[in-house]
Amino acid sequence: MINIQRFVCNMFQENSYVASDDSGECIIVDCGAFYEEERRAITNYIQAEHLTPKHLVATHGHVDHNFGIDTIYKQYGLQPEIHSSDEGFMTRLNEQAEQFIGYRPDNIYPAVGKYLADGDELTFGTHSATIIHTPGHSQGSVCLYLKDEDILFTGDTLFHLSIGRTDLEGGSMMQIIQSLRHLAQLPDNTVILPGHGNQSTIGAELEHNPFMDR
């Protein structure tokens, strides 16, 4: 059985996730915790549930999805895992913050611990998450697919009734449409857990999202 806890974080209302199973191992996806209370909420949850974090995954390198990775590194020694095409973003998280929120923090962020590639498998407990490279929002955007549970973490590639921006550095409308067509091949009942907003399913998005098509 999989347990997924969502934390809505920072001024961008970004979704951070902790996914665990009965083994007590967990994976942290997109730790965007900015405020101290958000950081405590995530670490307190992990402690209260007696979880052992095994992976810290970034679906892409934008700062709103990585504000809290320094806390995860300090608490659990985990370095972020991300596609190599977004490595450049990870080296200038503080600069990104200044660009997007007008304030440059002096956080010391950990270096990338592992570069992800399409088809990689990340294991925690009795579960495995497959990396699907989905460029378009950024060149290194990825989704995480838990096939046994029909769950897909979509980052900023696919939202409920919308998709991620393609007008930022490395963005491409042509690429994101190609990525969405790839995701559309997953089962209709696959639950999507996006980087912002509410969850949905592949089937619902195929029916109602104007950007989705098989």
Coordinates of N, CA, C and O in Angstrom, one line a residue, residues 33-206:
A33 N 9.4 23.6 0.1 CA 9.1 24.3 1.4 C 10.0 25.6 1.5 O 11.2 25.5 1.5
F34 N 9.4 26.7 1.6 CA 10.1 28.0 1.7 C 10.1 28.5 3.1 O 11.2 28.8 3.7
Y35 N 8.9 28.6 3.7 CA 8.8 29.2 5.1 C 9.2 28.1 6.1 O 9.1 26.9 5.8
E36 N 9.6 28.6 7.2 CA 10.1 27.7 8.3 C 9.0 26.7 8.7 O 9.3 25.5 8.9
E37 N 7.8 27.2 8.8 CA 6.7 26.3 9.2 C 6.4 25.2 8.1 O 6.0 24.1 8.5
E38 N 6.7 25.5 6.9 CA 6.5 24.5 5.8 C 7.6 23.4 5.9 O 7.4 22.2 5.8
R39 N 8.8 23.9 6.2 CA 9.9 22.9 6.4 C 9.7 22.0 7.6 O 9.9 20.8 7.5
R40 N 9.2 22.6 8.7 CA 8.9 21.8 9.9 C 7.8 20.8 9.6 O 7.8 19.7 10.1
A41 N 6.8 21.2 8.8 CA 5.6 20.4 8.6 C 6.1 19.1 7.9 O 5.6 18.0 8.2
I42 N 7.0 19.2 7.0 CA 7.5 18.0 6.2 C 8.3 17.1 7.1 O 8.1 15.9 7.2
T43 N 9.3 17.7 7.8 CA 10.2 16.9 8.7 C 9.4 16.3 9.9 O 9.7 15.2 10.3
N44 N 8.4 17.1 10.4 CA 7.6 16.6 11.5 C 6.8 15.4 11.0 O 6.6 14.4 11.8
Y45 N 6.2 15.5 9.8 CA 5.5 14.3 9.3 C 6.3 13.1 9.1 O 5.9 12.0 9.5
I46 N 7.5 13.3 8.6 CA 8.4 12.1 8.4 C 8.8 11.5 9.8 O 8.8 10.3 9.9
Q47 N 9.0 12.4 10.7 CA 9.3 11.8 12.1 C 8.1 11.1 12.7 O 8.3 10.0 13.3
A48 N 6.9 11.8 12.6 CA 5.8 11.2 13.2 C 5.4 9.8 12.6 O 4.9 9.0 13.3
E49 N 5.6 9.7 11.3 CA 5.3 8.4 10.7 C 6.4 7.4 10.7 O 6.3 6.3 10.1
H50 N 7.5 7.8 11.3 CA 8.7 6.9 11.5 C 9.2 6.5 10.1 O 9.5 5.3 9.9
L51 N 9.4 7.5 9.2 CA 9.8 7.2 7.8 C 11.3 7.4 7.6 O 11.9 8.2 8.3
T52 N 11.8 6.7 6.7 CA 13.2 6.8 6.3 C 13.3 7.3 4.8 O 13.0 6.5 3.9
P53 N 13.6 8.5 4.6 CA 13.7 9.0 3.2 C 14.9 8.3 2.5 O 16.0 8.3 2.9
K54 N 14.5 7.9 1.2 CA 15.5 7.2 0.4 C 15.9 8.0 -0.8 O 17.0 7.9 -1.3
H55 N 15.0 8.9 -1.3 CA 15.3 9.7 -2.5 C 14.7 11.1 -2.3 O 13.6 11.2 -1.8
L56 N 15.4 12.1 -2.8 CA 14.9 13.5 -2.9 C 14.9 13.8 -4.4 O 16.0 14.0 -5.0
V57 N 13.8 13.8 -5.0 CA 13.7 14.0 -6.5 C 13.1 15.3 -6.8 O 12.1 15.8 -6.2
A58 N 13.7 15.9 -7.8 CA 13.2 17.2 -8.4 C 12.7 16.9 -9.8 O 13.4 16.5 -10.6
T59 N 11.4 17.2 -10.0 CA 10.8 17.0 -11.4 C 11.4 17.9 -12.4 O 11.4 17.7 -13.6
H60 N 12.0 19.1 -11.9 CA 12.7 20.0 -12.7 C 13.4 21.0 -11.8 O 13.3 20.9 -10.6
G61 N 14.2 21.9 -12.4 CA 15.1 22.7 -11.6 C 14.6 24.1 -11.2 O 15.4 24.9 -10.8
H62 N 13.3 24.4 -11.4 CA 12.8 25.7 -11.0 C 12.8 25.8 -9.5 O 12.5 24.8 -8.7
V63 N 13.1 27.0 -9.0 CA 13.3 27.2 -7.5 C 12.1 26.9 -6.7 O 12.2 26.5 -5.6
D64 N 10.9 27.1 -7.2 CA 9.7 26.9 -6.4 C 9.5 25.4 -6.1 O 8.8 25.1 -5.1
H65 N 10.2 24.6 -6.8 CA 10.1 23.1 -6.5 C 11.4 22.6 -5.7 O 11.5 21.4 -5.4
N66 N 12.2 23.6 -5.3 CA 13.5 23.2 -4.7 C 13.9 24.1 -3.5 O 15.0 23.9 -2.9
F67 N 13.0 25.0 -3.1 CA 13.3 25.9 -2.0 C 13.8 25.1 -0.7 O 14.6 25.6 0.0
G68 N 13.2 23.9 -0.5 CA 13.4 23.2 0.8 C 14.5 22.1 0.7 O 14.6 21.4 1.7
I69 N 15.2 22.0 -0.3 CA 16.1 20.8 -0.4 C 17.3 21.0 0.5 O 17.9 20.0 0.9
D70 N 17.6 22.2 1.0 CA 18.7 22.3 1.9 C 18.3 21.7 3.3 O 19.1 21.1 4.0
T71 N 17.0 21.9 3.7 CA 16.5 21.2 4.9 C 16.6 19.7 4.8 O 17.0 19.1 5.8
I72 N 16.2 19.2 3.7 CA 16.2 17.7 3.5 C 17.6 17.2 3.6 O 17.9 16.1 4.2
Y73 N 18.5 17.9 3.0 CA 19.9 17.5 3.0 C 20.5 17.6 4.4 O 21.2 16.6 4.9
K74 N 20.2 18.6 5.2 CA 20.6 18.7 6.5 C 20.1 17.7 7.4 O 20.8 17.1 8.3
Q75 N 18.8 17.4 7.3 CA 18.1 16.4 8.1 C 18.5 14.9 7.8 O 18.6 14.1 8.7
Y76 N 18.5 14.6 6.5 CA 18.6 13.2 6.1 C 19.8 12.9 5.2 O 20.0 11.8 4.8
G77 N 20.6 13.9 4.8 CA 21.8 13.7 4.0 C 21.5 13.4 2.6 O 22.4 12.9 1.9
L78 N 20.3 13.7 2.1 CA 19.9 13.4 0.7 C 20.2 14.6 -0.2 O 19.9 15.7 0.2
Q79 N 20.8 14.3 -1.3 CA 21.1 15.3 -2.3 C 20.0 15.1 -3.4 O 19.6 14.0 -3.7
P80 N 19.7 16.2 -4.1 CA 18.6 16.1 -5.1 C 19.0 15.3 -6.3 O 20.2 15.3 -6.7
E81 N 18.0 14.6 -6.8 CA 18.2 13.8 -8.0 C 17.4 14.5 -9.1 O 16.2 14.7 -8.9
I82 N 18.0 14.8 -10.3 CA 17.3 15.6 -11.3 C 17.9 15.2 -12.7 O 19.0 14.7 -12.7
H83 N 17.2 15.5 -13.7 CA 17.7 15.2 -15.1 C 18.9 16.2 -15.3 O 18.8 17.4 -15.0
S84 N 19.9 15.7 -16.0 CA 21.1 16.5 -16.3 C 20.8 17.8 -17.0 O 21.5 18.8 -16.9
S85 N 19.7 17.8 -17.9 CA 19.4 19.0 -18.7 C 19.0 20.2 -17.8 O 19.0 21.3 -18.3
D86 N 18.6 20.0 -16.6 CA 18.3 21.1 -15.7 C 19.3 21.3 -14.6 O 19.1 22.1 -13.7
E87 N 20.5 20.8 -14.8 CA 21.6 21.0 -13.9 C 21.9 22.5 -13.7 O 22.1 23.0 -12.6
G88 N 21.9 23.3 -14.8 CA 22.2 24.7 -14.7 C 21.3 25.4 -13.7 O 21.7 26.4 -13.0
F89 N 20.0 25.1 -13.7 CA 19.1 25.7 -12.8 C 19.5 25.5 -11.3 O 19.3 26.3 -10.5
M90 N 19.9 24.3 -11.0 CA 20.2 23.9 -9.7 C 21.4 24.6 -9.1 O 21.6 24.7 -7.9
T91 N 22.3 25.2 -10.0 CA 23.5 25.9 -9.5 C 23.1 27.4 -9.3 O 24.0 28.1 -8.8
R92 N 21.9 27.8 -9.6 CA 21.6 29.2 -9.4 C 20.1 29.3 -8.8 O 19.3 30.1 -9.3
L93 N 19.9 28.6 -7.8 CA 18.6 28.6 -7.1 C 18.3 30.0 -6.5 O 17.2 30.5 -6.6
N94 N 19.3 30.5 -5.8 CA 19.1 31.8 -5.2 C 18.9 32.9 -6.2 O 18.1 33.8 -6.0
E95 N 19.6 32.8 -7.3 CA 19.4 33.8 -8.4 C 18.0 33.7 -8.9 O 17.4 34.7 -9.3
Q96 N 17.5 32.5 -9.1 CA 16.1 32.3 -9.5 C 15.1 32.9 -8.6 O 14.2 33.6 -9.0
A97 N 15.4 32.8 -7.3 CA 14.5 33.3 -6.3 C 14.4 34.9 -6.5 O 13.4 35.5 -6.4
E98 N 15.6 35.5 -6.7 CA 15.6 36.9 -6.9 C 14.8 37.3 -8.1 O 14.1 38.3 -8.1
Q99 N 14.9 36.5 -9.2 CA 14.2 36.8 -10.4 C 12.7 36.7 -10.2 O 11.9 37.6 -10.7
F100 N 12.3 35.7 -9.5 CA 10.8 35.4 -9.4 C 10.1 36.1 -8.2 O 8.9 36.4 -8.3
I101 N 10.8 36.3 -7.1 CA 10.2 36.9 -6.0 C 10.8 38.2 -5.5 O 10.3 38.8 -4.5
G102 N 11.8 38.6 -6.2 CA 12.4 39.9 -5.9 C 13.3 39.9 -4.6 O 13.6 41.0 -4.0
Y103 N 13.6 38.7 -4.1 CA 14.4 38.6 -2.9 C 15.4 37.5 -3.1 O 15.1 36.4 -3.6
R104 N 16.7 37.8 -2.8 CA 17.7 36.8 -3.0 C 18.2 36.2 -1.7 O 18.8 36.9 -0.9
P105 N 17.7 35.0 -1.4 CA 18.2 34.4 -0.1 C 19.6 34.0 -0.2 O 20.3 34.0 -1.3
D106 N 20.2 33.6 1.0 CA 21.6 33.2 1.0 C 21.7 31.7 1.4 O 22.6 31.3 2.1
N107 N 20.7 30.9 1.0 CA 20.6 29.5 1.3 C 21.8 28.8 0.6 O 22.2 29.1 -0.5
I108 N 22.3 27.8 1.3 CA 23.4 27.0 0.8 C 22.8 25.7 0.4 O 22.4 24.8 1.2
Y109 N 22.6 25.5 -0.9 CA 21.9 24.3 -1.4 C 22.9 23.2 -1.7 O 24.1 23.4 -2.1
P110 N 22.5 21.9 -1.5 CA 23.4 20.8 -1.8 C 23.6 20.6 -3.3 O 22.7 21.0 -4.1
A111 N 24.7 20.0 -3.7 CA 24.9 19.7 -5.1 C 24.0 18.6 -5.5 O 23.5 17.8 -4.7
V112 N 23.8 18.4 -6.8 CA 23.1 17.3 -7.3 C 23.8 16.0 -6.9 O 25.0 15.9 -7.1
G113 N 23.0 15.1 -6.4 CA 23.5 13.8 -6.0 C 23.5 12.7 -7.1 O 24.3 11.8 -7.2
K114 N 22.5 12.8 -8.0 CA 22.4 11.9 -9.1 C 21.6 12.5 -10.3 O 20.7 13.3 -10.1
Y115 N 22.1 12.2 -11.5 CA 21.4 12.6 -12.7 C 20.4 11.6 -13.2 O 20.8 10.4 -13.3
L116 N 19.2 11.9 -13.4 CA 18.2 11.0 -13.8 C 18.1 10.9 -15.3 O 18.4 11.9 -16.0
A117 N 17.7 9.8 -15.8 CA 17.5 9.6 -17.3 C 16.2 8.8 -17.5 O 15.7 8.1 -16.6
D118 N 15.7 9.0 -18.7 CA 14.4 8.3 -19.0 C 14.6 6.8 -18.8 O 15.5 6.2 -19.3
G119 N 13.6 6.3 -18.1 CA 13.6 4.8 -17.9 C 14.3 4.4 -16.6 O 14.2 3.2 -16.2
D120 N 15.0 5.3 -15.9 CA 15.6 5.0 -14.6 C 14.5 4.5 -13.6 O 13.3 5.0 -13.6
E121 N 14.9 3.6 -12.7 CA 14.0 3.2 -11.7 C 14.5 3.6 -10.3 O 15.7 3.3 -10.0
L122 N 13.6 4.3 -9.5 CA 14.0 4.6 -8.1 C 13.2 3.8 -7.2 O 11.9 3.8 -7.3
T123 N 13.8 3.1 -6.3 CA 13.1 2.2 -5.4 C 13.1 2.7 -4.0 O 14.0 3.4 -3.5
F124 N 12.0 2.5 -3.3 CA 11.8 2.7 -1.9 C 10.9 1.7 -1.4 O 9.8 1.5 -1.9
G125 N 11.3 1.0 -0.3 CA 10.4 0.0 0.2 C 10.2 -1.1 -0.8 O 11.1 -1.6 -1.5
T126 N 8.9 -1.4 -1.0 CA 8.5 -2.4 -2.0 C 8.1 -1.8 -3.3 O 7.5 -2.5 -4.2
H127 N 8.3 -0.5 -3.5 CA 7.8 0.2 -4.6 C 8.9 0.7 -5.5 O 10.1 0.8 -5.1
S128 N 8.6 1.0 -6.7 CA 9.5 1.5 -7.7 C 8.9 2.6 -8.5 O 7.7 2.4 -9.0
A129 N 9.6 3.7 -8.8 CA 9.1 4.8 -9.6 C 9.9 4.9 -10.8 O 11.2 4.9 -10.8
T130 N 9.3 4.9 -12.0 CA 10.0 5.0 -13.3 C 10.1 6.4 -13.7 O 9.1 7.2 -13.7
I131 N 11.3 6.9 -14.1 CA 11.5 8.2 -14.6 C 11.0 8.3 -16.1 O 11.5 7.5 -16.9
I132 N 10.2 9.3 -16.4 CA 9.7 9.5 -17.7 C 10.2 11.0 -18.1 O 9.7 11.9 -17.5
H133 N 11.1 11.1 -19.0 CA 11.6 12.4 -19.4 C 10.5 13.1 -20.2 O 10.1 12.6 -21.3
T134 N 10.1 14.3 -19.8 CA 9.0 15.0 -20.4 C 9.4 16.5 -20.6 O 8.9 17.4 -20.0
P135 N 10.3 16.7 -21.5 CA 10.8 18.1 -21.8 C 9.6 19.0 -22.3 O 8.7 18.5 -22.9
G136 N 9.8 20.3 -22.1 CA 8.8 21.2 -22.6 C 8.6 22.4 -21.7 O 8.7 23.5 -22.0
H137 N 8.3 22.1 -20.4 CA 8.3 23.2 -19.4 C 9.7 23.6 -19.1 O 10.0 24.8 -19.0
S138 N 10.6 22.6 -19.1 CA 12.1 22.9 -19.1 C 12.7 21.7 -19.8 O 12.0 20.7 -20.0
Q139 N 13.9 21.8 -20.2 CA 14.5 20.7 -20.9 C 14.7 19.4 -20.1 O 14.7 18.3 -20.6
G140 N 14.8 19.6 -18.8 CA 15.0 18.5 -17.9 C 13.8 18.0 -17.2 O 14.0 17.2 -16.2
S141 N 12.7 18.5 -17.5 CA 11.4 18.0 -16.8 C 11.2 16.5 -16.9 O 11.4 15.9 -17.9
V142 N 10.9 15.9 -15.7 CA 10.6 14.5 -15.7 C 9.3 14.3 -14.9 O 8.8 15.1 -14.1
C143 N 8.6 13.1 -15.2 CA 7.5 12.7 -14.4 C 8.0 11.4 -13.7 O 8.9 10.7 -14.2
L144 N 7.3 11.0 -12.6 CA 7.6 9.8 -11.9 C 6.4 8.9 -11.9 O 5.3 9.3 -11.5
Y145 N 6.5 7.7 -12.5 CA 5.4 6.8 -12.7 C 5.5 5.6 -11.8 O 6.4 4.8 -11.9
L146 N 4.5 5.4 -10.9 CA 4.4 4.3 -10.0 C 3.4 3.3 -10.7 O 2.2 3.4 -10.4
K147 N 3.9 2.4 -11.5 CA 3.0 1.6 -12.3 C 2.1 0.7 -11.5 O 0.9 0.6 -11.8
D148 N 2.6 0.1 -10.5 CA 1.8 -0.8 -9.7 C 0.6 -0.1 -9.0 O -0.3 -0.7 -8.6
E149 N 0.8 1.2 -8.8 CA -0.3 2.0 -8.1 C -1.1 2.9 -9.1 O -2.0 3.6 -8.6
D150 N -0.7 2.9 -10.3 CA -1.3 3.8 -11.3 C -1.3 5.3 -10.8 O -2.3 6.0 -10.8
I151 N -0.1 5.7 -10.4 CA 0.1 7.1 -9.9 C 1.3 7.7 -10.7 O 2.3 7.1 -11.0
L152 N 1.0 9.0 -11.1 CA 2.0 9.7 -11.9 C 2.2 11.1 -11.3 O 1.3 11.9 -11.2
F153 N 3.5 11.4 -10.8 CA 3.9 12.7 -10.4 C 4.3 13.5 -11.6 O 5.2 13.1 -12.3
T154 N 3.6 14.6 -11.9 CA 3.8 15.2 -13.2 C 4.5 16.5 -13.1 O 4.8 17.1 -14.2
G155 N 4.9 17.0 -12.0 CA 5.6 18.2 -11.9 C 4.9 19.3 -12.5 O 3.7 19.5 -12.3
D156 N 5.5 20.1 -13.4 CA 4.9 21.2 -14.1 C 4.6 20.9 -15.6 O 4.5 21.8 -16.4
T157 N 4.6 19.6 -15.9 CA 4.3 19.2 -17.3 C 2.8 19.2 -17.5 O 2.4 19.7 -18.5
L158 N 2.1 18.5 -16.6 CA 0.7 18.4 -16.8 C -0.1 18.8 -15.5 O 0.3 18.2 -14.4
F159 N -1.0 19.7 -15.6 CA -1.9 20.1 -14.5 C -3.3 19.6 -14.8 O -3.6 19.2 -15.9
H160 N -4.2 19.8 -13.8 CA -5.6 19.6 -14.0 C -6.1 20.7 -15.0 O -6.0 21.9 -14.6
L161 N -6.5 20.3 -16.2 CA -7.1 21.1 -17.2 C -6.1 22.1 -17.8 O -6.5 23.1 -18.4
S162 N -4.8 21.9 -17.5 CA -3.8 22.9 -18.0 C -2.4 22.2 -18.1 O -2.3 21.0 -17.8
I163 N -1.4 23.0 -18.5 CA -0.1 22.5 -18.6 C 0.9 23.5 -18.1 O 0.5 24.7 -17.9
G164 N 2.1 23.2 -18.0 CA 3.1 24.1 -17.5 C 3.5 25.2 -18.5 O 3.3 25.0 -19.7
R165 N 4.0 26.3 -18.0 CA 4.5 27.3 -18.9 C 5.6 26.8 -19.9 O 6.4 26.0 -19.5
T166 N 5.6 27.4 -21.0 CA 6.7 27.1 -22.0 C 7.4 28.3 -22.4 O 8.3 28.2 -23.3
D167 N 7.2 29.4 -21.8 CA 7.8 30.7 -22.1 C 9.0 31.0 -21.2 O 9.6 32.1 -21.4
L168 N 9.4 30.1 -20.4 CA 10.6 30.3 -19.5 C 11.8 29.7 -20.2 O 11.7 29.0 -21.2
E169 N 13.0 29.9 -19.6 CA 14.2 29.4 -20.2 C 14.1 27.9 -20.4 O 13.7 27.1 -19.5
G170 N 14.4 27.4 -21.6 CA 14.4 26.0 -21.9 C 13.0 25.4 -22.2 O 12.9 24.2 -22.5
G171 N 12.0 26.3 -22.2 CA 10.7 25.8 -22.5 C 10.4 25.7 -24.0 O 11.0 26.3 -24.8
S172 N 9.5 24.8 -24.3 CA 9.1 24.6 -25.7 C 7.7 24.0 -25.8 O 7.4 22.9 -25.3
M173 N 6.8 24.7 -26.5 CA 5.5 24.2 -26.7 C 5.5 22.9 -27.5 O 4.7 22.0 -27.2
M174 N 6.3 22.9 -28.5 CA 6.3 21.7 -29.4 C 6.8 20.5 -28.5 O 6.2 19.4 -28.6
Q175 N 7.8 20.7 -27.7 CA 8.2 19.5 -26.9 C 7.2 19.1 -25.8 O 7.0 17.9 -25.6
I176 N 6.5 20.1 -25.2 CA 5.6 19.7 -24.2 C 4.4 19.0 -24.8 O 3.9 18.0 -24.1
I177 N 4.0 19.3 -26.0 CA 2.9 18.6 -26.6 C 3.3 17.2 -26.9 O 2.6 16.2 -26.7
Q178 N 4.6 17.0 -27.3 CA 5.1 15.6 -27.6 C 5.1 14.8 -26.3 O 4.8 13.6 -26.2
S179 N 5.5 15.5 -25.2 CA 5.6 14.8 -23.9 C 4.2 14.4 -23.4 O 4.0 13.3 -22.9
L180 N 3.2 15.3 -23.6 CA 1.9 15.0 -23.2 C 1.3 13.8 -24.0 O 0.6 13.0 -23.5
R181 N 1.6 13.7 -25.3 CA 1.2 12.6 -26.1 C 1.8 11.3 -25.6 O 1.1 10.2 -25.6
H182 N 3.0 11.4 -25.1 CA 3.6 10.2 -24.4 C 2.9 9.8 -23.2 O 2.5 8.6 -23.0
L183 N 2.5 10.8 -22.3 CA 1.8 10.5 -21.1 C 0.4 10.0 -21.4 O -0.2 9.2 -20.6
A184 N -0.2 10.4 -22.5 CA -1.5 10.0 -22.8 C -1.6 8.5 -23.1 O -2.7 8.0 -23.1
Q185 N -0.5 7.9 -23.3 CA -0.5 6.4 -23.5 C -0.7 5.6 -22.2 O -0.9 4.4 -22.3
L186 N -0.6 6.3 -21.1 CA -0.7 5.6 -19.8 C -2.2 5.3 -19.6 O -3.1 5.9 -20.2
P187 N -2.5 4.3 -18.7 CA -3.9 3.9 -18.5 C -4.8 5.1 -18.1 O -4.3 6.0 -17.4
D188 N -6.0 5.2 -18.5 CA -6.9 6.3 -18.2 C -7.1 6.5 -16.7 O -7.3 7.6 -16.3
N189 N -7.0 5.4 -16.0 CA -7.3 5.6 -14.5 C -6.0 6.0 -13.7 O -6.0 6.1 -12.5
T190 N -4.9 6.3 -14.4 CA -3.7 6.7 -13.8 C -4.0 8.1 -13.1 O -4.4 9.1 -13.7
V191 N -3.7 8.2 -11.8 CA -3.9 9.4 -11.0 C -2.7 10.3 -11.3 O -1.6 9.9 -11.1
I192 N -3.0 11.5 -11.7 CA -1.9 12.5 -11.8 C -1.8 13.4 -10.6 O -2.8 13.9 -10.1
L193 N -0.6 13.5 -10.0 CA -0.3 14.4 -8.9 C 0.6 15.5 -9.4 O 1.8 15.3 -9.5
P194 N 0.1 16.7 -9.7 CA 0.8 17.7 -10.3 C 1.6 18.6 -9.4 O 1.4 18.5 -8.2
G195 N 2.4 19.4 -10.0 CA 3.3 20.3 -9.2 C 2.5 21.5 -8.6 O 3.0 22.2 -7.7
H196 N 1.4 21.8 -9.1 CA 0.5 22.9 -8.6 C -1.0 22.4 -8.9 O -1.3 21.8 -9.9
G197 N -1.8 22.8 -8.0 CA -3.3 22.5 -8.1 C -3.6 21.1 -7.7 O -2.9 20.4 -7.0
N198 N -4.8 20.7 -8.1 CA -5.4 19.4 -7.6 C -5.1 18.3 -8.5 O -4.8 18.4 -9.7
Q199 N -5.3 17.1 -8.0 CA -5.0 15.9 -8.7 C -6.1 15.6 -9.8 O -7.2 16.2 -9.7
S200 N -5.8 14.8 -10.7 CA -6.8 14.4 -11.7 C -6.4 13.0 -12.2 O -5.7 12.2 -11.5
T201 N -6.9 12.6 -13.4 CA -6.5 11.3 -14.0 C -6.2 11.6 -15.4 O -6.6 12.6 -16.1
I202 N -5.4 10.6 -16.0 CA -5.1 10.7 -17.4 C -6.4 10.8 -18.3 O -6.6 11.6 -19.2
G203 N -7.4 9.9 -17.9 CA -8.6 9.9 -18.7 C -9.4 11.2 -18.6 O -9.9 11.6 -19.6
A204 N -9.4 11.8 -17.4 CA -10.1 13.1 -17.3 C -9.5 14.1 -18.1 O -10.1 15.0 -18.7
E205 N -8.1 14.1 -18.1 CA -7.4 15.2 -18.9 C -7.6 14.9 -20.4 O -7.7 15.9 -21.1
L206 N -7.6 13.7 -20.8 CA -7.8 13.4 -22.2 C -9.2 13.9 -22.6 O -9.4 14.4 -23.8

